Each structure stands twice: as C-alpha cells, then as structure tokens.
PDB file of C-alpha atoms in Angstrom:
ATOM      1  CA  UNK A   1      34.247  33.260 -42.020  1.00  0.00           C
ATOM      2  CA  UNK A   2      30.803  34.738 -40.762  1.00  0.00           C
ATOM      3  CA  UNK A   3      33.024  37.273 -38.689  1.00  0.00           C
ATOM      4  CA  UNK A   4      34.885  38.281 -41.742  1.00  0.00           C
ATOM      5  CA  UNK A   5      31.882  38.789 -43.815  1.00  0.00           C
ATOM      6  CA  UNK A   6      30.288  40.918 -40.941  1.00  0.00           C
ATOM      7  CA  UNK A   7      33.514  43.208 -40.663  1.00  0.00           C
ATOM      8  CA  UNK A   8      33.459  43.736 -44.523  1.00  0.00           C
ATOM      9  CA  UNK A   9      29.674  44.580 -44.437  1.00  0.00           C
ATOM     10  CA  UNK A  10      30.395  47.139 -41.519  1.00  0.00           C
ATOM     11  CA  UNK A  11      33.106  48.734 -43.714  1.00  0.00           C
ATOM     12  CA  UNK A  12      31.006  48.758 -46.956  1.00  0.00           C
ATOM     13  CA  UNK A  13      28.121  50.456 -44.789  1.00  0.00           C
ATOM     14  CA  UNK A  14      30.474  53.102 -43.479  1.00  0.00           C
ATOM     15  CA  UNK A  15      31.756  53.964 -46.885  1.00  0.00           C
ATOM     16  CA  UNK A  16      28.111  54.285 -48.189  1.00  0.00           C
ATOM     17  CA  UNK A  17      27.390  56.807 -45.556  1.00  0.00           C
ATOM     18  CA  UNK A  18      29.799  59.459 -46.781  1.00  0.00           C
ATOM     19  CA  UNK A  19      27.479  61.874 -48.592  1.00  0.00           C
ATOM     20  CA  UNK A  20      28.062  65.567 -49.641  1.00  0.00           C
ATOM     21  CA  UNK A  21      24.431  67.119 -49.762  1.00  0.00           C
ATOM     22  CA  UNK A  22      23.542  69.779 -47.418  1.00  0.00           C
ATOM     23  CA  UNK A  23      21.749  68.346 -44.331  1.00  0.00           C
ATOM     24  CA  UNK A  24      19.153  70.183 -41.903  1.00  0.00           C
ATOM     25  CA  UNK A  25      19.759  69.206 -38.276  1.00  0.00           C
ATOM     26  CA  UNK A  26      16.336  68.995 -36.876  1.00  0.00           C
ATOM     27  CA  UNK A  27      16.832  70.044 -33.114  1.00  0.00           C
ATOM     28  CA  UNK A  28      14.206  72.368 -32.311  1.00  0.00           C
ATOM     29  CA  UNK A  29      11.148  74.245 -33.642  1.00  0.00           C
ATOM     30  CA  UNK A  30      10.216  77.950 -33.759  1.00  0.00           C
ATOM     31  CA  UNK A  31      13.969  78.940 -34.314  1.00  0.00           C
ATOM     32  CA  UNK A  32      14.376  82.299 -35.567  1.00  0.00           C
ATOM     33  CA  UNK A  33      17.940  81.876 -37.037  1.00  0.00           C
ATOM     34  CA  UNK A  34      20.192  79.286 -38.357  1.00  0.00           C
ATOM     35  CA  UNK A  35      23.764  78.507 -38.565  1.00  0.00           C
ATOM     36  CA  UNK A  36      25.101  77.642 -42.088  1.00  0.00           C
ATOM     37  CA  UNK A  37      28.154  75.260 -42.040  1.00  0.00           C
ATOM     38  CA  UNK A  38      29.860  74.705 -45.346  1.00  0.00           C
ATOM     39  CA  UNK A  39      32.142  71.632 -45.193  1.00  0.00           C
ATOM     40  CA  UNK A  40      35.734  72.081 -46.245  1.00  0.00           C
ATOM     41  CA  UNK A  41      37.892  69.677 -48.167  1.00  0.00           C
ATOM     42  CA  UNK A  42      38.880  67.878 -44.836  1.00  0.00           C
ATOM     43  CA  UNK A  43      35.406  67.609 -43.331  1.00  0.00           C
ATOM     44  CA  UNK A  44      35.550  63.950 -43.889  1.00  0.00           C
ATOM     45  CA  UNK A  45      38.726  62.186 -42.746  1.00  0.00           C
ATOM     46  CA  UNK A  46      40.152  58.788 -42.886  1.00  0.00           C
ATOM     47  CA  UNK A  47      39.730  56.711 -39.760  1.00  0.00           C
ATOM     48  CA  UNK A  48      41.469  53.358 -39.615  1.00  0.00           C
ATOM     49  CA  UNK A  49      39.186  50.407 -38.919  1.00  0.00           C
ATOM     50  CA  UNK A  50      41.381  47.176 -39.215  1.00  0.00           C
ATOM     51  CA  UNK A  51      43.925  45.912 -41.571  1.00  0.00           C
ATOM     52  CA  UNK A  52      44.136  48.241 -44.606  1.00  0.00           C
ATOM     53  CA  UNK A  53      40.338  49.246 -44.162  1.00  0.00           C
ATOM     54  CA  UNK A  54      39.530  52.731 -43.325  1.00  0.00           C
ATOM     55  CA  UNK A  55      36.271  54.782 -43.110  1.00  0.00           C
ATOM     56  CA  UNK A  56      35.387  58.357 -43.590  1.00  0.00           C
ATOM     57  CA  UNK A  57      34.669  60.184 -40.411  1.00  0.00           C
ATOM     58  CA  UNK A  58      32.967  63.566 -40.011  1.00  0.00           C
ATOM     59  CA  UNK A  59      34.446  65.716 -37.279  1.00  0.00           C
ATOM     60  CA  UNK A  60      32.968  66.064 -33.838  1.00  0.00           C
ATOM     61  CA  UNK A  61      31.725  69.587 -32.949  1.00  0.00           C
ATOM     62  CA  UNK A  62      29.884  71.868 -30.329  1.00  0.00           C
ATOM     63  CA  UNK A  63      28.391  75.161 -30.887  1.00  0.00           C
ATOM     64  CA  UNK A  64      27.639  77.400 -27.831  1.00  0.00           C
ATOM     65  CA  UNK A  65      27.140  80.924 -26.475  1.00  0.00           C
ATOM     66  CA  UNK A  66      28.916  83.144 -23.882  1.00  0.00           C
ATOM     67  CA  UNK A  67      28.510  86.658 -22.914  1.00  0.00           C
ATOM     68  CA  UNK A  68      31.064  89.220 -23.782  1.00  0.00           C
ATOM     69  CA  UNK A  69      32.929  88.574 -20.355  1.00  0.00           C
ATOM     70  CA  UNK A  70      33.377  84.864 -21.203  1.00  0.00           C
ATOM     71  CA  UNK A  71      30.792  83.333 -19.117  1.00  0.00           C
ATOM     72  CA  UNK A  72      29.011  80.197 -20.458  1.00  0.00           C
ATOM     73  CA  UNK A  73      25.363  80.667 -21.103  1.00  0.00           C
ATOM     74  CA  UNK A  74      24.261  77.569 -23.157  1.00  0.00           C
ATOM     75  CA  UNK A  75      24.983  74.915 -25.652  1.00  0.00           C
ATOM     76  CA  UNK A  76      23.290  75.227 -28.848  1.00  0.00           C
ATOM     77  CA  UNK A  77      24.412  71.952 -30.344  1.00  0.00           C
ATOM     78  CA  UNK A  78      26.892  69.103 -29.941  1.00  0.00           C
ATOM     79  CA  UNK A  79      27.485  66.089 -31.870  1.00  0.00           C
ATOM     80  CA  UNK A  80      26.087  62.773 -30.437  1.00  0.00           C
ATOM     81  CA  UNK A  81      29.453  61.244 -29.664  1.00  0.00           C
ATOM     82  CA  UNK A  82      30.759  63.855 -27.542  1.00  0.00           C
ATOM     83  CA  UNK A  83      27.443  64.237 -25.916  1.00  0.00           C
ATOM     84  CA  UNK A  84      26.926  60.602 -24.877  1.00  0.00           C
ATOM     85  CA  UNK A  85      30.487  59.348 -24.739  1.00  0.00           C
ATOM     86  CA  UNK A  86      29.706  57.440 -27.767  1.00  0.00           C
ATOM     87  CA  UNK A  87      33.261  56.799 -29.132  1.00  0.00           C
ATOM     88  CA  UNK A  88      33.410  53.244 -30.513  1.00  0.00           C
ATOM     89  CA  UNK A  89      37.087  52.634 -30.655  1.00  0.00           C
ATOM     90  CA  UNK A  90      38.376  54.609 -27.503  1.00  0.00           C
ATOM     91  CA  UNK A  91      39.293  51.675 -25.340  1.00  0.00           C
ATOM     92  CA  UNK A  92      37.996  53.729 -22.278  1.00  0.00           C
ATOM     93  CA  UNK A  93      39.779  56.827 -23.248  1.00  0.00           C
ATOM     94  CA  UNK A  94      37.133  59.646 -22.573  1.00  0.00           C
ATOM     95  CA  UNK A  95      38.705  61.909 -25.454  1.00  0.00           C
ATOM     96  CA  UNK A  96      39.193  64.944 -23.289  1.00  0.00           C
ATOM     97  CA  UNK A  97      41.291  66.341 -26.170  1.00  0.00           C
ATOM     98  CA  UNK A  98      38.363  66.343 -28.483  1.00  0.00           C
ATOM     99  CA  UNK A  99      36.371  69.483 -27.576  1.00  0.00           C
ATOM    100  CA  UNK A 100      38.364  71.095 -24.761  1.00  0.00           C
ATOM    101  CA  UNK A 101      37.388  74.753 -25.288  1.00  0.00           C
ATOM    102  CA  UNK A 102      33.621  73.882 -25.105  1.00  0.00           C
ATOM    103  CA  UNK A 103      33.963  71.382 -22.237  1.00  0.00           C
ATOM    104  CA  UNK A 104      36.011  73.864 -20.086  1.00  0.00           C
ATOM    105  CA  UNK A 105      33.612  76.547 -20.914  1.00  0.00           C
ATOM    106  CA  UNK A 106      30.702  74.597 -19.589  1.00  0.00           C
ATOM    107  CA  UNK A 107      32.646  73.619 -16.581  1.00  0.00           C
ATOM    108  CA  UNK A 108      30.440  70.699 -15.650  1.00  0.00           C
ATOM    109  CA  UNK A 109      32.254  68.206 -13.724  1.00  0.00           C
ATOM    110  CA  UNK A 110      31.096  64.265 -14.018  1.00  0.00           C
ATOM    111  CA  UNK A 111      31.433  61.473 -11.970  1.00  0.00           C
ATOM    112  CA  UNK A 112      35.016  60.571 -13.124  1.00  0.00           C
ATOM    113  CA  UNK A 113      36.282  64.016 -12.382  1.00  0.00           C
ATOM    114  CA  UNK A 114      36.307  65.060 -16.145  1.00  0.00           C
ATOM    115  CA  UNK A 115      34.302  67.644 -18.041  1.00  0.00           C
ATOM    116  CA  UNK A 116      32.726  65.556 -20.913  1.00  0.00           C
ATOM    117  CA  UNK A 117      29.395  63.880 -20.624  1.00  0.00           C
ATOM    118  CA  UNK A 118      29.269  60.149 -20.001  1.00  0.00           C
ATOM    119  CA  UNK A 119      27.030  57.217 -21.048  1.00  0.00           C
ATOM    120  CA  UNK A 120      25.292  57.375 -17.754  1.00  0.00           C
ATOM    121  CA  UNK A 121      24.952  61.191 -17.729  1.00  0.00           C
ATOM    122  CA  UNK A 122      24.549  62.425 -21.392  1.00  0.00           C
ATOM    123  CA  UNK A 123      23.365  65.657 -22.577  1.00  0.00           C
ATOM    124  CA  UNK A 124      19.658  65.708 -23.667  1.00  0.00           C
ATOM    125  CA  UNK A 125      18.654  64.702 -27.069  1.00  0.00           C
ATOM    126  CA  UNK A 126      17.296  68.006 -27.808  1.00  0.00           C
ATOM    127  CA  UNK A 127      20.887  69.352 -28.209  1.00  0.00           C
ATOM    128  CA  UNK A 128      22.266  66.552 -30.092  1.00  0.00           C
ATOM    129  CA  UNK A 129      22.225  64.679 -33.444  1.00  0.00           C
ATOM    130  CA  UNK A 130      24.384  62.388 -35.487  1.00  0.00           C
ATOM    131  CA  UNK A 131      27.450  64.279 -37.048  1.00  0.00           C
ATOM    132  CA  UNK A 132      26.303  65.602 -40.562  1.00  0.00           C
ATOM    133  CA  UNK A 133      28.367  63.920 -43.510  1.00  0.00           C
ATOM    134  CA  UNK A 134      28.748  67.284 -45.253  1.00  0.00           C
ATOM    135  CA  UNK A 135      27.529  70.945 -45.278  1.00  0.00           C
ATOM    136  CA  UNK A 136      24.642  71.447 -42.969  1.00  0.00           C
ATOM    137  CA  UNK A 137      22.042  73.947 -41.475  1.00  0.00           C
ATOM    138  CA  UNK A 138      21.832  74.040 -37.838  1.00  0.00           C
ATOM    139  CA  UNK A 139      18.736  75.690 -36.391  1.00  0.00           C
ATOM    140  CA  UNK A 140      19.547  78.291 -33.784  1.00  0.00           C
ATOM    141  CA  UNK A 141      17.751  81.143 -31.769  1.00  0.00           C
ATOM    142  CA  UNK A 142      18.764  84.660 -30.703  1.00  0.00           C
ATOM    143  CA  UNK A 143      16.742  84.266 -27.238  1.00  0.00           C
ATOM    144  CA  UNK A 144      19.888  84.475 -25.092  1.00  0.00           C
ATOM    145  CA  UNK A 145      18.546  86.948 -22.449  1.00  0.00           C
ATOM    146  CA  UNK A 146      21.246  89.560 -23.290  1.00  0.00           C
ATOM    147  CA  UNK A 147      21.493  92.013 -26.352  1.00  0.00           C
ATOM    148  CA  UNK A 148      25.040  91.151 -27.266  1.00  0.00           C
ATOM    149  CA  UNK A 149      26.818  87.886 -26.983  1.00  0.00           C
ATOM    150  CA  UNK A 150      29.637  85.718 -28.486  1.00  0.00           C
ATOM    151  CA  UNK A 151      28.870  82.301 -30.390  1.00  0.00           C
ATOM    152  CA  UNK A 152      31.422  79.761 -30.505  1.00  0.00           C
ATOM    153  CA  UNK A 153      31.976  76.512 -32.711  1.00  0.00           C
ATOM    154  CA  UNK A 154      34.667  73.981 -32.055  1.00  0.00           C
ATOM    155  CA  UNK A 155      35.540  71.249 -34.457  1.00  0.00           C
ATOM    156  CA  UNK A 156      37.962  68.344 -34.094  1.00  0.00           C
ATOM    157  CA  UNK A 157      38.915  64.978 -35.961  1.00  0.00           C
ATOM    158  CA  UNK A 158      40.328  61.898 -34.241  1.00  0.00           C
ATOM    159  CA  UNK A 159      43.733  60.542 -35.671  1.00  0.00           C
ATOM    160  CA  UNK A 160      44.426  63.745 -37.753  1.00  0.00           C
ATOM    161  CA  UNK A 161      48.095  63.757 -37.281  1.00  0.00           C
ATOM    162  CA  UNK A 162      50.552  65.879 -38.928  1.00  0.00           C
ATOM    163  CA  UNK A 163      54.373  66.726 -38.580  1.00  0.00           C
ATOM    164  CA  UNK A 164      53.797  69.064 -35.896  1.00  0.00           C
ATOM    165  CA  UNK A 165      51.329  66.675 -34.018  1.00  0.00           C
ATOM    166  CA  UNK A 166      52.592  63.370 -34.465  1.00  0.00           C
ATOM    167  CA  UNK A 167      51.082  59.918 -33.448  1.00  0.00           C
ATOM    168  CA  UNK A 168      54.248  59.004 -31.459  1.00  0.00           C
ATOM    169  CA  UNK A 169      54.401  62.264 -29.445  1.00  0.00           C
ATOM    170  CA  UNK A 170      55.153  61.501 -25.743  1.00  0.00           C
ATOM    171  CA  UNK A 171      52.685  62.476 -23.053  1.00  0.00           C
ATOM    172  CA  UNK A 172      53.639  65.839 -21.510  1.00  0.00           C
ATOM    173  CA  UNK A 173      55.017  67.113 -24.797  1.00  0.00           C
ATOM    174  CA  UNK A 174      53.317  70.188 -26.216  1.00  0.00           C
ATOM    175  CA  UNK A 175      52.633  68.205 -29.331  1.00  0.00           C
ATOM    176  CA  UNK A 176      50.828  65.310 -27.483  1.00  0.00           C
ATOM    177  CA  UNK A 177      47.245  65.005 -28.419  1.00  0.00           C
ATOM    178  CA  UNK A 178      45.829  61.843 -26.761  1.00  0.00           C
ATOM    179  CA  UNK A 179      48.080  59.240 -28.093  1.00  0.00           C
ATOM    180  CA  UNK A 180      47.253  56.615 -30.821  1.00  0.00           C
ATOM    181  CA  UNK A 181      43.693  57.225 -30.928  1.00  0.00           C
ATOM    182  CA  UNK A 182      43.920  60.995 -29.953  1.00  0.00           C
ATOM    183  CA  UNK A 183      43.143  64.061 -32.120  1.00  0.00           C
ATOM    184  CA  UNK A 184      46.377  64.543 -33.890  1.00  0.00           C
ATOM    185  CA  UNK A 185      45.840  68.254 -34.580  1.00  0.00           C
ATOM    186  CA  UNK A 186      43.909  69.998 -31.891  1.00  0.00           C
ATOM    187  CA  UNK A 187      40.367  71.242 -32.258  1.00  0.00           C
ATOM    188  CA  UNK A 188      39.803  74.469 -34.285  1.00  0.00           C
ATOM    189  CA  UNK A 189      37.678  77.266 -32.896  1.00  0.00           C
ATOM    190  CA  UNK A 190      35.417  79.779 -34.733  1.00  0.00           C
ATOM    191  CA  UNK A 191      33.953  82.737 -33.262  1.00  0.00           C
ATOM    192  CA  UNK A 192      31.285  85.381 -33.945  1.00  0.00           C
ATOM    193  CA  UNK A 193      30.114  88.387 -31.942  1.00  0.00           C
ATOM    194  CA  UNK A 194      26.215  88.806 -32.270  1.00  0.00           C
ATOM    195  CA  UNK A 195      24.141  91.883 -31.417  1.00  0.00           C
ATOM    196  CA  UNK A 196      20.426  91.062 -31.381  1.00  0.00           C
ATOM    197  CA  UNK A 197      19.335  94.674 -31.947  1.00  0.00           C
ATOM    198  CA  UNK A 198      21.538  94.922 -35.133  1.00  0.00           C
ATOM    199  CA  UNK A 199      20.012  91.705 -36.431  1.00  0.00           C
ATOM    200  CA  UNK A 200      16.463  92.238 -35.399  1.00  0.00           C
ATOM    201  CA  UNK A 201      15.523  92.787 -39.067  1.00  0.00           C
ATOM    202  CA  UNK A 202      17.524  89.950 -40.508  1.00  0.00           C
ATOM    203  CA  UNK A 203      21.019  89.832 -41.645  1.00  0.00           C
ATOM    204  CA  UNK A 204      24.110  87.539 -41.288  1.00  0.00           C
ATOM    205  CA  UNK A 205      27.310  87.486 -39.473  1.00  0.00           C
ATOM    206  CA  UNK A 206      30.393  85.330 -40.656  1.00  0.00           C
ATOM    207  CA  UNK A 207      32.346  83.373 -38.114  1.00  0.00           C
ATOM    208  CA  UNK A 208      36.245  83.858 -37.962  1.00  0.00           C
ATOM    209  CA  UNK A 209      38.762  81.229 -37.086  1.00  0.00           C
ATOM    210  CA  UNK A 210      39.927  82.274 -33.814  1.00  0.00           C
ATOM    211  CA  UNK A 211      42.460  79.754 -33.022  1.00  0.00           C
ATOM    212  CA  UNK A 212      42.782  76.242 -31.590  1.00  0.00           C
ATOM    213  CA  UNK A 213      42.175  74.163 -28.306  1.00  0.00           C
ATOM    214  CA  UNK A 214      44.406  72.562 -26.053  1.00  0.00           C
ATOM    215  CA  UNK A 215      46.124  69.651 -27.861  1.00  0.00           C
ATOM    216  CA  UNK A 216      45.878  67.131 -24.856  1.00  0.00           C
ATOM    217  CA  UNK A 217      42.612  68.785 -23.401  1.00  0.00           C
ATOM    218  CA  UNK A 218      44.213  69.712 -20.227  1.00  0.00           C
ATOM    219  CA  UNK A 219      43.099  73.402 -20.416  1.00  0.00           C
ATOM    220  CA  UNK A 220      40.325  75.421 -21.601  1.00  0.00           C
ATOM    221  CA  UNK A 221      42.649  78.005 -23.249  1.00  0.00           C
ATOM    222  CA  UNK A 222      42.177  79.455 -26.772  1.00  0.00           C
ATOM    223  CA  UNK A 223      45.546  79.621 -28.697  1.00  0.00           C
ATOM    224  CA  UNK A 224      45.542  82.173 -31.562  1.00  0.00           C
ATOM    225  CA  UNK A 225      48.562  80.753 -33.534  1.00  0.00           C
ATOM    226  CA  UNK A 226      47.437  78.338 -36.141  1.00  0.00           C
ATOM    227  CA  UNK A 227      50.525  77.993 -38.140  1.00  0.00           C
ATOM    228  CA  UNK A 228      51.110  74.500 -37.196  1.00  0.00           C
ATOM    229  CA  UNK A 229      47.591  73.228 -38.308  1.00  0.00           C
ATOM    230  CA  UNK A 230      47.150  71.675 -41.927  1.00  0.00           C
ATOM    231  CA  UNK A 231      44.021  69.802 -42.635  1.00  0.00           C
ATOM    232  CA  UNK A 232      42.364  70.875 -39.260  1.00  0.00           C
ATOM    233  CA  UNK A 233      42.143  74.349 -40.706  1.00  0.00           C
ATOM    234  CA  UNK A 234      40.208  73.182 -43.716  1.00  0.00           C
ATOM    235  CA  UNK A 235      37.663  71.205 -41.883  1.00  0.00           C
ATOM    236  CA  UNK A 236      35.105  74.115 -42.337  1.00  0.00           C
ATOM    237  CA  UNK A 237      35.123  76.167 -45.496  1.00  0.00           C
ATOM    238  CA  UNK A 238      32.610  78.739 -44.017  1.00  0.00           C
ATOM    239  CA  UNK A 239      30.336  79.160 -41.093  1.00  0.00           C
ATOM    240  CA  UNK A 240      27.529  81.912 -41.066  1.00  0.00           C
ATOM    241  CA  UNK A 241      25.093  83.004 -38.442  1.00  0.00           C
ATOM    242  CA  UNK A 242      21.817  83.894 -40.421  1.00  0.00           C
ATOM    243  CA  UNK A 243      18.994  85.805 -38.756  1.00  0.00           C
ATOM    244  CA  UNK A 244      15.444  84.898 -40.630  1.00  0.00           C
TER     245      UNK A 244
END
C-alpha cells in the first residue's frame, strides 16, 4: 500500500511541475547576450511512467558554437540529464540518439567509448541546469575569440514516435531511433551565423531550423530533410540570439 501511495505521489508531483512561464536559466554572470527560447506546442511531451500514468517531459537540448569551418569551439549550455547521464528510465541505455549532432561535434570520447558525458565524468555545473518547463532565457556571451561564428541548438524528446519513426523499428533500419525508450523522431537542429562586429551595438539574429540529427545517434551528420518530422518540428516556436 505504501509503495502505491509513493508512486501516486511521484506522478502528482511530476504533473505539478509542468508550468508555462518564461524561466531565466542562471548559468553565468557578466553575460553580454542572451538566447530567447519560445516553447512550441510540443515543448512538453507525454512520457509513460507505469500503467496508464504519464508525465509531461521537457526536451533535452544543447547550445554550442563552432567556427565557420565546422570546428567545435565550446558548449554554451546543455540540459542536466544529457550532461550527467541522468536518464531515470534508460535501463543502462546511454541515449546516444538524444543529441548526436552536439556530441559528435564535441568529439570527446568517454570511458565506455561513447561521446556522451557519464555519471562519473559529467560536464561542469556552470554549463548545465534542469530543463526549463517552458519558454526560457539563456544567458550567453559573444566572447568566442573570433569575429564570425556559428551557433547551434539541438533539441530532442524521448519516445516521440510517429509513423516514420515507429517504436517497433528494427535496429539497423533508417527509422530506428533507440528502441522502446529511444527518441522516436530524431533531434532537431537550429542554426544562426553571428558576426561580432555587426552585433557590437546590439541587435538580434533569428535561428533557422537547419535539419535533424542521426535517428540512431550513430553519426554526427546534419540531415536537412525534415519532411518526416511532425511534433519534433514543433518543440520550439522561435529561437533568437539577442545582443544586449
């Protein structure tokens, strides 16, 4: 009886966390810019817990910068689960399909041969926070060391299956995305080109939806064809870099 009461309490708490107010992610001080993320209709996604109970999950995402030649420079932000291997229901699955474009761009190989941080070797807290439950403002900085660079943002939901990326897709198929607790639809990738000189006096740059990541996480390629995406393309309504 106590176990049932505990489980119901967990479910009720999970539902109570699903807010829609804009949040500010406090990561650093002295930032000279910010990234304004407006949540789309699919920002919160049903995630199965047990029996018929579900919770509303926010997406996992990462923001980072590269030079114009595609060389990784640094990560601006990544959600806590991806930064610490904090997947609650992964049963040992490292979720390589969650943020493959970011993880391959970083190119850091961990002790198990994969490209995602581990519990024993997480990313520093200065880069991470819990995933916001709705629209949010992310402090950023133009101090990249170069005048012109590319900023990327990659978003992904677990179990976001559709007709093109079904739950029962066989491993090795182009539609396979990690199995029963995998991504379903692959990550969506947004891109903006920033010129420090042109933004010096203030201004803003709108990110464009550039494509999606590898469905099964096996590559770091960016695929521009988003015709098979449904709810994944509606995780984010708008993404804007603003120079203060």
